[in-house]
CSV table of C-alpha atoms and ligand atoms in Angstrom, one decimal:
chain,number,residue,atom,x,y,z
A,6,UNK,CA,49.9,6.1,39.2
A,7,UNK,CA,47.4,3.6,37.8
A,8,UNK,CA,46.5,4.2,34.2
A,9,UNK,CA,42.9,5.4,33.6
A,10,UNK,CA,40.8,2.6,32.2
A,11,UNK,CA,39.6,3.3,28.7
A,12,UNK,CA,35.8,3.2,28.9
A,13,UNK,CA,33.7,2.0,25.9
A,14,UNK,CA,30.0,2.5,25.6
A,15,UNK,CA,27.6,0.7,23.2
A,16,UNK,CA,23.8,0.4,22.9
A,17,UNK,CA,21.3,-1.9,21.4
A,18,UNK,CA,18.0,-3.8,21.7
A,19,UNK,CA,19.8,-7.1,21.6
A,20,UNK,CA,16.6,-9.0,20.9
A,21,UNK,CA,17.1,-12.7,20.0
A,22,UNK,CA,20.8,-12.4,20.6
A,23,UNK,CA,22.7,-13.6,17.5
A,24,UNK,CA,26.3,-13.8,16.2
A,25,UNK,CA,26.1,-10.2,14.8
A,26,UNK,CA,25.5,-8.9,18.4
A,27,UNK,CA,28.2,-11.2,19.8
A,28,UNK,CA,30.8,-10.1,17.3
A,29,UNK,CA,29.9,-6.4,17.9
A,30,UNK,CA,30.2,-6.7,21.7
A,31,UNK,CA,33.5,-8.6,21.4
A,32,UNK,CA,35.0,-6.0,19.2
A,33,UNK,CA,33.5,-3.2,21.3
A,34,UNK,CA,35.3,-4.7,24.3
A,35,UNK,CA,38.5,-4.8,22.3
A,36,UNK,CA,38.3,-1.0,21.9
A,37,UNK,CA,39.1,-0.4,25.6
A,38,UNK,CA,39.3,-1.9,29.1
A,39,UNK,CA,35.8,-1.5,30.4
A,40,UNK,CA,32.6,-2.1,28.4
A,41,UNK,CA,29.3,-0.6,29.3
A,42,UNK,CA,26.3,-1.9,27.3
A,43,UNK,CA,23.1,0.0,27.2
A,44,UNK,CA,20.1,-2.2,26.6
A,45,UNK,CA,17.0,-0.4,25.3
A,46,UNK,CA,13.8,-0.5,27.4
A,47,UNK,CA,10.5,-1.4,25.7
A,48,UNK,CA,9.3,2.2,26.1
A,49,UNK,CA,12.4,3.6,24.4
A,50,UNK,CA,12.0,1.0,21.6
A,51,UNK,CA,8.4,2.1,21.2
A,52,UNK,CA,9.4,5.7,21.1
A,53,UNK,CA,12.1,5.2,18.4
A,54,UNK,CA,9.8,2.9,16.4
A,55,UNK,CA,11.6,-0.4,16.8
A,56,UNK,CA,9.0,-3.1,16.1
A,57,UNK,CA,8.5,-6.8,16.9
A,58,UNK,CA,10.9,-7.0,19.9
A,59,UNK,CA,10.1,-10.4,21.2
A,60,UNK,CA,12.1,-10.7,24.4
A,61,UNK,CA,11.6,-8.8,27.7
A,62,UNK,CA,14.2,-6.3,28.9
A,63,UNK,CA,15.3,-8.8,31.6
A,64,UNK,CA,15.8,-11.6,29.1
A,65,UNK,CA,17.8,-9.3,26.8
A,66,UNK,CA,20.0,-8.0,29.6
A,67,UNK,CA,20.6,-11.6,30.8
A,68,UNK,CA,21.6,-12.7,27.3
A,69,UNK,CA,24.1,-9.8,26.9
A,70,UNK,CA,25.5,-10.6,30.4
A,71,UNK,CA,25.9,-14.3,29.5
A,72,UNK,CA,28.2,-13.5,26.6
A,73,UNK,CA,30.7,-12.2,29.2
A,74,UNK,CA,32.0,-9.1,27.3
A,75,UNK,CA,30.0,-6.5,29.2
A,76,UNK,CA,31.6,-5.2,32.5
A,77,UNK,CA,28.4,-3.2,33.2
A,78,UNK,CA,24.9,-3.3,31.8
A,79,UNK,CA,22.6,-0.3,32.0
A,80,UNK,CA,19.2,0.5,30.5
A,81,UNK,CA,18.7,3.0,27.7
A,82,UNK,CA,15.3,4.6,28.5
A,83,UNK,CA,15.2,8.0,26.9
A,84,UNK,CA,16.3,10.0,23.9
A,85,UNK,CA,19.5,12.0,24.7
A,86,UNK,CA,20.7,9.6,27.2
A,87,UNK,CA,23.9,8.8,25.3
A,88,UNK,CA,25.4,12.2,25.9
A,89,UNK,CA,24.4,12.0,29.6
A,90,UNK,CA,26.0,8.5,29.9
A,91,UNK,CA,29.2,9.6,28.1
A,92,UNK,CA,29.6,12.3,30.7
A,93,UNK,CA,28.4,10.3,33.7
A,94,UNK,CA,30.8,7.3,33.0
A,95,UNK,CA,33.6,9.4,31.5
A,96,UNK,CA,33.4,7.3,28.4
A,97,UNK,CA,36.4,7.5,25.9
A,98,UNK,CA,34.7,5.7,23.0
A,99,UNK,CA,31.1,5.1,21.9
A,100,UNK,CA,30.6,2.4,19.3
A,101,UNK,CA,27.9,1.1,17.0
A,102,UNK,CA,27.5,-1.3,14.1
A,103,UNK,CA,28.2,0.2,10.6
A,104,UNK,CA,24.4,0.3,9.8
A,105,UNK,CA,24.5,3.4,12.0
A,106,UNK,CA,27.4,5.0,10.1
A,107,UNK,CA,27.2,8.8,10.3
A,108,UNK,CA,24.1,8.8,12.5
A,109,UNK,CA,25.9,9.3,15.7
A,110,UNK,CA,28.6,11.7,14.5
A,111,UNK,CA,27.1,14.4,16.6
A,112,UNK,CA,28.6,12.6,19.6
A,113,UNK,CA,32.1,13.3,18.4
A,114,UNK,CA,32.0,16.5,20.5
A,115,UNK,CA,32.0,14.3,23.6
A,116,UNK,CA,34.1,11.3,22.8
A,117,UNK,CA,35.5,9.1,20.0
A,118,UNK,CA,32.8,7.5,17.8
A,119,UNK,CA,33.7,4.2,16.2
A,120,UNK,CA,31.5,2.3,13.7
A,121,UNK,CA,32.3,-1.4,13.6
A,122,UNK,CA,31.6,-3.4,10.5
A,123,UNK,CA,28.3,-5.1,11.0
A,124,UNK,CA,28.0,-8.9,10.5
A,125,UNK,CA,26.4,-9.7,7.2
A,126,UNK,CA,23.9,-12.5,6.7
A,127,UNK,CA,23.1,-13.9,10.1
A,128,UNK,CA,22.5,-17.6,9.5
A,129,UNK,CA,18.9,-18.3,10.3
A,130,UNK,CA,19.5,-22.1,10.3
A,131,UNK,CA,21.6,-21.8,13.5
A,132,UNK,CA,18.6,-20.2,15.2
A,133,UNK,CA,15.9,-22.1,13.4
A,134,UNK,CA,15.1,-24.4,16.3
A,135,UNK,CA,15.4,-21.9,19.0
A,136,UNK,CA,11.7,-21.0,18.5
A,137,UNK,CA,12.8,-17.4,18.1
A,138,UNK,CA,14.5,-17.5,14.7
A,139,UNK,CA,15.7,-14.6,12.6
A,140,UNK,CA,13.9,-14.5,9.3
A,141,UNK,CA,16.4,-14.2,6.4
A,142,UNK,CA,14.9,-12.2,3.6
A,143,UNK,CA,16.0,-11.3,0.1
A,144,UNK,CA,14.8,-8.4,-2.1
A,145,UNK,CA,14.0,-9.2,-5.7
A,146,UNK,CA,14.5,-5.9,-7.5
A,147,UNK,CA,16.6,-2.8,-6.7
A,148,UNK,CA,14.4,0.1,-7.7
A,149,UNK,CA,13.0,3.0,-5.6
A,150,UNK,CA,10.7,0.9,-3.4
A,151,UNK,CA,13.4,-1.8,-2.9
A,152,UNK,CA,15.7,0.9,-1.5
A,153,UNK,CA,13.0,2.3,0.8
A,154,UNK,CA,12.3,-1.2,2.2
A,155,UNK,CA,15.9,-2.1,2.7
A,156,UNK,CA,16.5,1.2,4.6
A,157,UNK,CA,13.6,0.6,6.9
A,158,UNK,CA,14.3,-3.1,7.7
A,159,UNK,CA,16.7,-2.3,10.6
A,160,UNK,CA,13.7,-1.2,12.6
A,161,UNK,CA,12.1,-4.7,12.6
A,162,UNK,CA,13.5,-7.1,15.1
A,163,UNK,CA,13.9,-10.7,14.1
A,164,UNK,CA,14.4,-9.9,10.4
A,165,UNK,CA,17.6,-9.7,8.4
A,166,UNK,CA,17.8,-8.6,4.8
A,167,UNK,CA,20.6,-10.8,3.4
A,168,UNK,CA,20.6,-10.6,-0.3
A,169,UNK,CA,19.3,-8.8,-3.4
A,170,UNK,CA,18.3,-10.1,-6.9
A,171,UNK,CA,18.3,-8.3,-10.2
A,172,UNK,CA,19.2,-8.5,-13.8
A,173,UNK,CA,21.9,-5.8,-13.7
A,174,UNK,CA,25.1,-7.0,-11.9
A,175,UNK,CA,26.3,-3.5,-11.3
A,176,UNK,CA,23.1,-2.3,-9.7
A,177,UNK,CA,22.9,-5.4,-7.6
A,178,UNK,CA,26.5,-5.0,-6.4
A,179,UNK,CA,25.8,-1.3,-5.5
A,180,UNK,CA,22.6,-2.1,-3.7
A,181,UNK,CA,24.3,-4.9,-1.6
A,182,UNK,CA,27.1,-2.6,-0.7
A,183,UNK,CA,24.9,0.2,0.3
A,184,UNK,CA,22.8,-1.9,2.7
A,185,UNK,CA,25.7,-4.2,3.7
A,186,UNK,CA,24.0,-7.4,2.4
A,187,UNK,CA,26.0,-10.6,2.4
A,188,UNK,CA,25.3,-11.4,-1.3
A,189,UNK,CA,23.7,-10.4,-4.5
A,190,UNK,CA,22.5,-12.7,-7.3
A,191,UNK,CA,21.4,-12.5,-10.9
A,192,UNK,CA,20.0,-16.0,-10.9
A,193,UNK,CA,16.7,-16.3,-9.2
A,194,UNK,CA,17.0,-19.9,-8.0
A,195,UNK,CA,20.5,-19.3,-6.5
A,196,UNK,CA,19.1,-16.2,-4.8
A,197,UNK,CA,16.1,-18.0,-3.3
A,198,UNK,CA,17.9,-21.1,-2.1
A,199,UNK,CA,19.2,-19.9,1.2
A,200,UNK,CA,16.3,-17.6,2.1
A,201,UNK,CA,13.3,-17.9,4.3
A,202,UNK,CA,11.4,-15.1,2.6
A,203,UNK,CA,11.5,-12.8,-0.4
A,204,UNK,CA,10.2,-9.3,-1.1
A,205,UNK,CA,9.1,-8.9,-4.7
A,206,UNK,CA,9.8,-5.4,-5.9
A,207,UNK,CA,10.1,-6.1,-9.6
A,208,UNK,CA,8.0,-4.5,-12.5
A,209,UNK,CA,4.3,-5.4,-12.2
A,210,UNK,CA,4.2,-7.9,-15.1
A,211,UNK,CA,6.8,-10.1,-13.3
A,212,UNK,CA,4.9,-10.3,-10.0
A,213,UNK,CA,2.9,-13.4,-10.6
A,214,UNK,CA,5.7,-15.6,-12.0
A,215,UNK,CA,8.3,-14.6,-9.5
A,216,UNK,CA,5.9,-15.0,-6.6
A,217,UNK,CA,4.7,-18.4,-7.8
A,218,UNK,CA,8.3,-19.6,-8.3
A,219,UNK,CA,9.3,-18.5,-4.8
A,220,UNK,CA,6.2,-20.1,-3.2
A,221,UNK,CA,6.8,-23.3,-5.0
A,222,UNK,CA,10.2,-23.4,-3.4
A,223,UNK,CA,8.7,-22.9,0.1
A,224,UNK,CA,9.6,-19.3,0.5
A,225,UNK,CA,7.3,-16.7,2.2
A,226,UNK,CA,6.5,-13.9,-0.1
A,227,UNK,CA,5.8,-10.2,0.4
A,228,UNK,CA,4.8,-8.9,-3.1
A,229,UNK,CA,4.5,-5.3,-4.2
A,230,UNK,CA,1.2,-4.0,-5.4
A,231,UNK,CA,-0.5,-4.9,-7.6
A,232,UNK,CA,0.4,-8.5,-6.9
A,233,UNK,CA,-1.5,-9.5,-10.1
A,234,UNK,CA,-3.9,-8.0,-12.5
A,235,UNK,CA,-6.2,-11.1,-12.6
A,236,UNK,CA,-8.4,-12.4,-9.8
A,237,UNK,CA,-7.7,-16.1,-10.7
A,238,UNK,CA,-4.0,-15.5,-10.3
A,239,UNK,CA,-4.6,-14.3,-6.7
A,240,UNK,CA,-6.5,-17.5,-5.9
A,241,UNK,CA,-3.8,-19.6,-7.7
A,242,UNK,CA,-1.0,-18.0,-5.7
A,243,UNK,CA,-2.8,-18.4,-2.3
A,244,UNK,CA,-3.5,-22.0,-3.1
A,245,UNK,CA,0.2,-22.6,-3.7
A,246,UNK,CA,1.1,-20.7,-0.5
A,247,UNK,CA,-1.4,-22.8,1.6
A,248,UNK,CA,-0.1,-26.0,0.1
A,249,UNK,CA,3.5,-25.1,0.9
A,250,UNK,CA,2.8,-23.6,4.3
A,251,UNK,CA,4.0,-20.2,3.2
A,252,UNK,CA,2.8,-16.7,4.1
A,253,UNK,CA,1.8,-14.6,1.1
A,254,UNK,CA,1.1,-11.0,1.5
A,255,UNK,CA,0.5,-8.1,-0.9
A,256,UNK,CA,2.5,-5.0,0.3
A,257,UNK,CA,-0.4,-2.7,1.2
A,258,UNK,CA,1.8,-0.4,3.3
A,259,UNK,CA,-1.1,1.8,4.4
A,260,UNK,CA,-3.1,-1.1,5.8
A,261,UNK,CA,-0.8,-1.7,8.8
A,262,UNK,CA,0.0,1.9,9.7
A,263,UNK,CA,-1.2,2.9,13.2
A,264,UNK,CA,-3.6,5.6,11.9
A,265,UNK,CA,-5.3,3.5,9.3
A,266,UNK,CA,-5.8,0.7,11.8
A,267,UNK,CA,-7.4,3.4,14.1
A,268,UNK,CA,-9.7,4.6,11.4
A,269,UNK,CA,-10.9,1.0,10.7
A,270,UNK,CA,-11.5,0.3,14.4
A,271,UNK,CA,-13.5,3.5,14.8
A,272,UNK,CA,-15.6,2.7,11.8
A,273,UNK,CA,-16.2,-0.8,13.1
A,274,UNK,CA,-17.1,0.5,16.5
A,275,UNK,CA,-19.9,2.6,14.9
A,276,UNK,CA,-18.3,6.1,15.7
A,277,UNK,CA,-19.8,7.5,12.5
A,278,UNK,CA,-22.9,5.3,12.5
A,279,UNK,CA,-23.7,3.2,9.4
A,280,UNK,CA,-21.3,3.9,6.6
A,281,UNK,CA,-23.0,4.8,3.3
A,282,UNK,CA,-20.1,6.2,1.3
A,283,UNK,CA,-16.3,6.0,0.8
A,284,UNK,CA,-14.5,8.3,-1.5
A,285,UNK,CA,-10.7,8.0,-1.9
A,286,UNK,CA,-8.3,9.5,-4.4
A,287,UNK,CA,-4.7,9.1,-5.2
A,288,UNK,CA,-3.0,11.1,-8.0
A,289,UNK,CA,0.7,11.2,-8.7
A,290,UNK,CA,1.8,13.3,-11.7
A,291,UNK,CA,4.4,11.5,-13.8
A,292,UNK,CA,5.9,14.0,-16.2
A,293,UNK,CA,8.4,11.7,-17.9
A,294,UNK,CA,6.4,10.3,-20.9
A,295,UNK,CA,8.9,7.5,-21.4
A,296,UNK,CA,8.2,6.2,-17.9
A,297,UNK,CA,6.8,2.6,-17.6
A,298,UNK,CA,3.5,4.0,-16.3
A,299,UNK,CA,2.7,5.4,-19.8
A,300,UNK,CA,3.5,2.1,-21.6
A,301,UNK,CA,0.3,0.1,-22.4
A,302,UNK,CA,2.5,-3.0,-23.1
A,303,UNK,CA,3.7,-2.9,-19.5
A,304,UNK,CA,0.3,-2.7,-18.0
A,305,UNK,CA,0.7,1.1,-17.6
A,306,UNK,CA,-2.0,3.7,-16.8
A,307,UNK,CA,-3.2,5.4,-13.6
A,308,UNK,CA,-5.6,2.6,-12.6
A,309,UNK,CA,-3.2,-0.3,-12.6
A,310,UNK,CA,-0.5,1.9,-11.0
A,311,UNK,CA,-2.5,3.6,-8.2
A,312,UNK,CA,-6.0,2.1,-7.8
A,313,UNK,CA,-4.8,-0.5,-5.2
A,314,UNK,CA,-4.7,2.2,-2.5
A,315,UNK,CA,-8.3,3.6,-2.8
A,316,UNK,CA,-9.6,0.1,-3.5
A,317,UNK,CA,-7.9,-1.2,-0.4
A,318,UNK,CA,-9.7,1.4,1.7
A,319,UNK,CA,-13.0,0.6,0.1
A,320,UNK,CA,-12.6,-3.1,0.5
A,321,UNK,CA,-11.6,-2.8,4.2
A,322,UNK,CA,-14.6,-0.5,5.0
A,323,UNK,CA,-17.4,-1.8,2.7
A,324,UNK,CA,-16.2,-5.4,2.0
A,325,UNK,CA,-16.0,-7.2,-1.3
A,326,UNK,CA,-19.6,-7.6,-2.2
A,327,UNK,CA,-19.8,-4.8,-4.8
A,328,UNK,CA,-22.9,-4.9,-7.0
A,329,UNK,CA,-21.7,-2.8,-10.0
A,330,UNK,CA,-18.7,-0.7,-11.1
A,331,UNK,CA,-18.6,2.1,-13.7
A,332,UNK,CA,-15.4,3.6,-14.9
A,333,UNK,CA,-14.8,7.0,-16.4
A,334,UNK,CA,-11.4,7.6,-17.9
A,335,UNK,CA,-9.3,10.2,-19.8
A,336,UNK,CA,-7.1,8.2,-22.1
A,337,UNK,CA,-3.9,9.2,-23.8
A,338,UNK,CA,-1.8,7.0,-26.1
A,339,UNK,CA,-3.5,3.9,-24.9
A,340,UNK,CA,-3.3,4.4,-21.2
A,341,UNK,CA,-5.7,6.1,-18.7
A,342,UNK,CA,-4.2,9.3,-17.3
A,343,UNK,CA,-7.2,9.9,-15.0
A,344,UNK,CA,-9.9,7.5,-13.9
A,345,UNK,CA,-12.8,7.4,-11.5
A,346,UNK,CA,-14.4,4.1,-10.6
A,347,UNK,CA,-17.9,4.6,-9.2
A,348,UNK,CA,-19.0,1.6,-7.2
A,349,UNK,CA,-22.4,0.5,-5.9
A,350,UNK,CA,-22.9,-1.7,-2.9
A,351,UNK,CA,-26.3,-2.8,-1.5
A,352,UNK,CA,-26.3,0.0,1.1
A,353,UNK,CA,-23.4,2.2,0.1
A,354,UNK,CA,-21.6,3.9,-2.8
A,355,UNK,CA,-17.9,4.4,-3.3
A,356,UNK,CA,-15.5,6.1,-5.6
A,357,UNK,CA,-11.8,5.4,-6.3
A,358,UNK,CA,-10.1,8.3,-8.3
A,359,UNK,CA,-6.6,8.0,-9.6
A,360,UNK,CA,-4.4,10.0,-11.9
A,361,UNK,CA,-0.9,10.1,-13.4
A,362,UNK,CA,-1.6,13.0,-15.8
A,363,UNK,CA,-4.1,14.9,-13.8
A,364,UNK,CA,-3.6,16.2,-10.3
A,365,UNK,CA,-6.3,16.6,-7.6
A,366,UNK,CA,-6.7,16.5,-3.8
A,367,UNK,CA,-5.7,13.1,-2.5
A,368,UNK,CA,-8.0,12.8,0.4
A,369,UNK,CA,-10.5,10.3,1.7
A,370,UNK,CA,-14.0,10.8,3.1
A,371,UNK,CA,-15.9,8.0,4.9
A,372,UNK,CA,-19.4,9.1,5.4
A,373,UNK,CA,-21.9,7.7,7.9
A,374,UNK,CA,-25.2,8.4,9.5
A,375,UNK,CA,-23.6,10.0,12.6
A,376,UNK,CA,-20.8,11.9,10.9
A,377,UNK,CA,-17.8,11.4,8.7
A,378,UNK,CA,-14.1,10.7,8.9
A,379,UNK,CA,-11.9,13.0,6.9
A,380,UNK,CA,-8.4,12.0,6.1
A,381,UNK,CA,-6.4,14.8,4.4
A,382,UNK,CA,-4.0,14.3,1.5
A,383,UNK,CA,-2.0,12.2,1.2
A,384,UNK,CA,-4.4,9.9,2.9
A,385,UNK,CA,-2.4,6.8,1.9
A,386,UNK,CA,0.4,8.1,4.2
A,387,UNK,CA,-2.1,8.7,6.9
A,388,UNK,CA,-0.7,10.1,10.2
A,389,UNK,CA,-3.8,12.0,11.3
A,390,UNK,CA,-7.5,12.3,10.6
A,391,UNK,CA,-10.7,14.1,11.8
A,392,UNK,CA,-13.9,12.8,13.1
A,393,UNK,CA,-16.5,15.4,12.0
A,394,UNK,CA,-20.1,15.8,13.2
A,395,UNK,CA,-23.0,18.0,12.5
A,396,UNK,CA,-22.2,20.1,15.6
A,397,UNK,CA,-18.6,21.2,14.7
A,398,UNK,CA,-17.8,21.7,18.4
A,399,UNK,CA,-17.9,17.9,18.6
A,400,UNK,CA,-15.2,17.5,15.9
A,401,UNK,CA,-12.1,15.6,17.0
A,402,UNK,CA,-8.7,15.4,15.5
A,403,UNK,CA,-6.6,12.2,15.9
A,404,UNK,CA,-2.9,12.2,15.4
A,405,UNK,CA,-1.0,8.9,15.2
A,406,UNK,CA,2.2,9.4,13.3
A,407,UNK,CA,4.0,6.5,11.7
A,408,UNK,CA,7.7,6.0,12.3
A,409,UNK,CA,10.3,6.4,9.6
A,410,UNK,CA,9.1,5.7,6.1
A,411,UNK,CA,6.1,3.8,7.3
A,412,UNK,CA,7.2,0.6,5.7
A,413,UNK,CA,8.2,-1.1,8.9
A,414,UNK,CA,4.6,-1.9,9.9
A,415,UNK,CA,4.0,-4.1,6.9
A,416,UNK,CA,7.4,-5.8,7.4
A,417,UNK,CA,6.7,-6.3,11.1
A,418,UNK,CA,3.3,-7.8,10.2
A,419,UNK,CA,4.9,-10.1,7.6
A,420,UNK,CA,7.5,-11.3,10.1
A,421,UNK,CA,4.9,-11.8,12.9
A,422,UNK,CA,2.7,-13.8,10.6
A,423,UNK,CA,5.6,-16.0,9.5
A,424,UNK,CA,6.5,-16.7,13.1
A,425,UNK,CA,2.9,-17.8,13.6
A,426,UNK,CA,2.0,-14.9,15.8
A,427,UNK,CA,-0.9,-12.5,16.0
A,428,UNK,CA,-1.8,-11.1,12.6
A,429,UNK,CA,-3.7,-7.8,12.5
A,430,UNK,CA,-5.5,-8.6,9.3
A,431,UNK,CA,-5.1,-11.0,6.5
A,432,UNK,CA,-5.2,-9.1,3.2
A,433,UNK,CA,-6.1,-12.1,0.9
A,434,UNK,CA,-9.7,-10.9,0.4
A,435,UNK,CA,-8.4,-7.3,-0.3
A,436,UNK,CA,-6.0,-8.7,-2.9
A,437,UNK,CA,-8.8,-10.7,-4.6
A,438,UNK,CA,-11.2,-7.7,-4.6
A,439,UNK,CA,-8.5,-5.3,-6.1
A,440,UNK,CA,-7.5,-7.8,-8.8
A,441,UNK,CA,-11.1,-8.3,-9.7
A,442,UNK,CA,-11.8,-4.5,-10.1
A,443,UNK,CA,-8.5,-4.0,-12.0
A,444,UNK,CA,-9.4,-6.9,-14.3
A,445,UNK,CA,-12.8,-5.4,-15.0
A,446,UNK,CA,-11.2,-2.0,-15.7
A,447,UNK,CA,-8.7,-3.6,-18.1
A,448,UNK,CA,-11.4,-5.6,-19.9
A,449,UNK,CA,-12.5,-2.1,-21.1
A,450,UNK,CA,-16.0,-3.2,-22.3
A,451,UNK,CA,-17.4,-2.0,-18.9
A,452,UNK,CA,-15.8,1.5,-19.3
A,453,UNK,CA,-18.7,3.9,-19.8
A,454,UNK,CA,-16.9,7.0,-20.9
A,455,UNK,CA,-13.5,7.4,-22.5
A,456,UNK,CA,-12.3,10.8,-23.6
A,457,UNK,CA,-9.3,10.6,-25.9
B,508,C2G,N1,24.7,-5.4,14.8
B,508,C2G,C1,25.7,-5.9,14.0
B,508,C2G,N2,25.5,-6.9,13.1
B,508,C2G,C2,24.2,-7.4,12.9
B,508,C2G,C3,23.2,-6.8,13.6
B,508,C2G,C4,23.4,-5.9,14.6
B,508,C2G,O1,26.9,-5.5,14.2
B,508,C2G,N3,24.0,-8.3,11.9
B,508,C2G,C5,25.0,-4.4,15.8
B,508,C2G,C6,24.2,-3.1,15.5
B,508,C2G,O2,24.8,-2.3,14.6
B,508,C2G,C7,24.2,-2.4,16.9
B,508,C2G,C8,24.2,-3.6,17.8
B,508,C2G,O3,24.6,-4.8,17.1
B,508,C2G,O4,25.3,-1.7,17.1
B,508,C2G,C9,22.8,-3.9,18.5
B,508,C2G,O5,21.9,-4.1,17.4
B,508,C2G,P1,20.3,-4.0,17.7
B,508,C2G,O6,20.0,-4.9,18.8
B,508,C2G,O7,19.6,-4.3,16.4
B,508,C2G,O8,20.1,-2.6,18.3
B,508,C2G,P2,19.9,-1.3,17.4
B,508,C2G,O9,18.4,-1.1,17.0
B,508,C2G,O10,20.9,-1.2,16.4
B,508,C2G,O11,20.2,-0.1,18.6
B,508,C2G,O12,20.1,3.2,21.0
B,508,C2G,C10,20.1,2.0,20.4
B,508,C2G,C11,21.2,1.9,19.5
B,508,C2G,O13,21.3,3.1,18.8
B,508,C2G,C12,21.3,0.7,18.5
């Protein structure tokens, strides 16, 4: 009697097919006698929040076929299809790269689940001239936000996080291990050398120097907020970026999320008439008094820590031409624990309220002559909002959730801009505006009230 063939299943987008995909498919084939490869449809990728897929389904299927490992190619179109396919094809094994470790353990009920070591550090140079290159990116820093970004990067096609930089060897090693990066470095120049791009997630006071150094070496930079605390630094950094043909972006996560983009479009389209006021607040209680945010020597305080968010919304909606700003702060041990900036434009007023030692509602109201947009707290993680009118029966609620942690949208925008594609919005003017207001705040002589 003929021995039953051992059937192996694997799935993927397989966009811009690279050596990591090829090695995965070769080893998948080695797990049995017949390999079935499921290639994701654009609709399914949209559903699961995979961004920046460049090639069509047909191109991706053809590329997988050309490698010669697949005995059958199918399309993965819906959630839950894997269980169905296992049963339909009588699969013995289902396999994924190790970046998915643990995520598909629920399939163990149906067949064997194998996670194959993923290929680290796809070389971008081999794909550099193909027009569709993979951007090799390093992360400078290994704190909270660096972890969040590394965990989210898998969802952006055409991007590979390859390396991490930090002062502490042990932390770097652990970070590289956790996210399966090909290297970690404690020397910034060595770290930068092989990269196309760098994400700067270091303490605030290092942002300018590390961004400048990377741009001067021709690396694209995505820098955490605030990129700088001085307006002239923003201009200086953008000048270097332009000279070296590099993309420079401040990491305003909220800006590129689907809901925020929708709010901006509705305002521009006149849905609430002429906008006369924007009020946005962001408070985050920090109870650990030894935290960096309470240290005046490390540019601590609520305003430097949090004002970028409300100022970004104000800048996007009302522009940069602010006539005057007044600050009201509660101070403690040399830093502001709660601040409201009242801003006056020619035809509008705005307020940005932030706190690290005082808690309040973190919502946003954009008021116009035909109604207002209400974004509930936490508005900076916006996934829904309401358009409210005088006649409440006309109120409408809009829900546009973001996928995952929400960081993939800024990453996708960064990668698209590097590749010279369509850019939703260039945040240079926002960065300049925010740095200008933070600089005014820090110069203190314009602060009207301070309660110690
Ligand atoms: N892969 C790898 N090494 C890389 C990159 C990817 O081994 N450097 C593996 C992934 O782990 C995955 C396969 O190649 O098993 C396809 O990767 P993608 O095209 O990125 O697809 P993915 O988003 O991982 O989809 O239902 C879809 C699947 O769950 C996986």
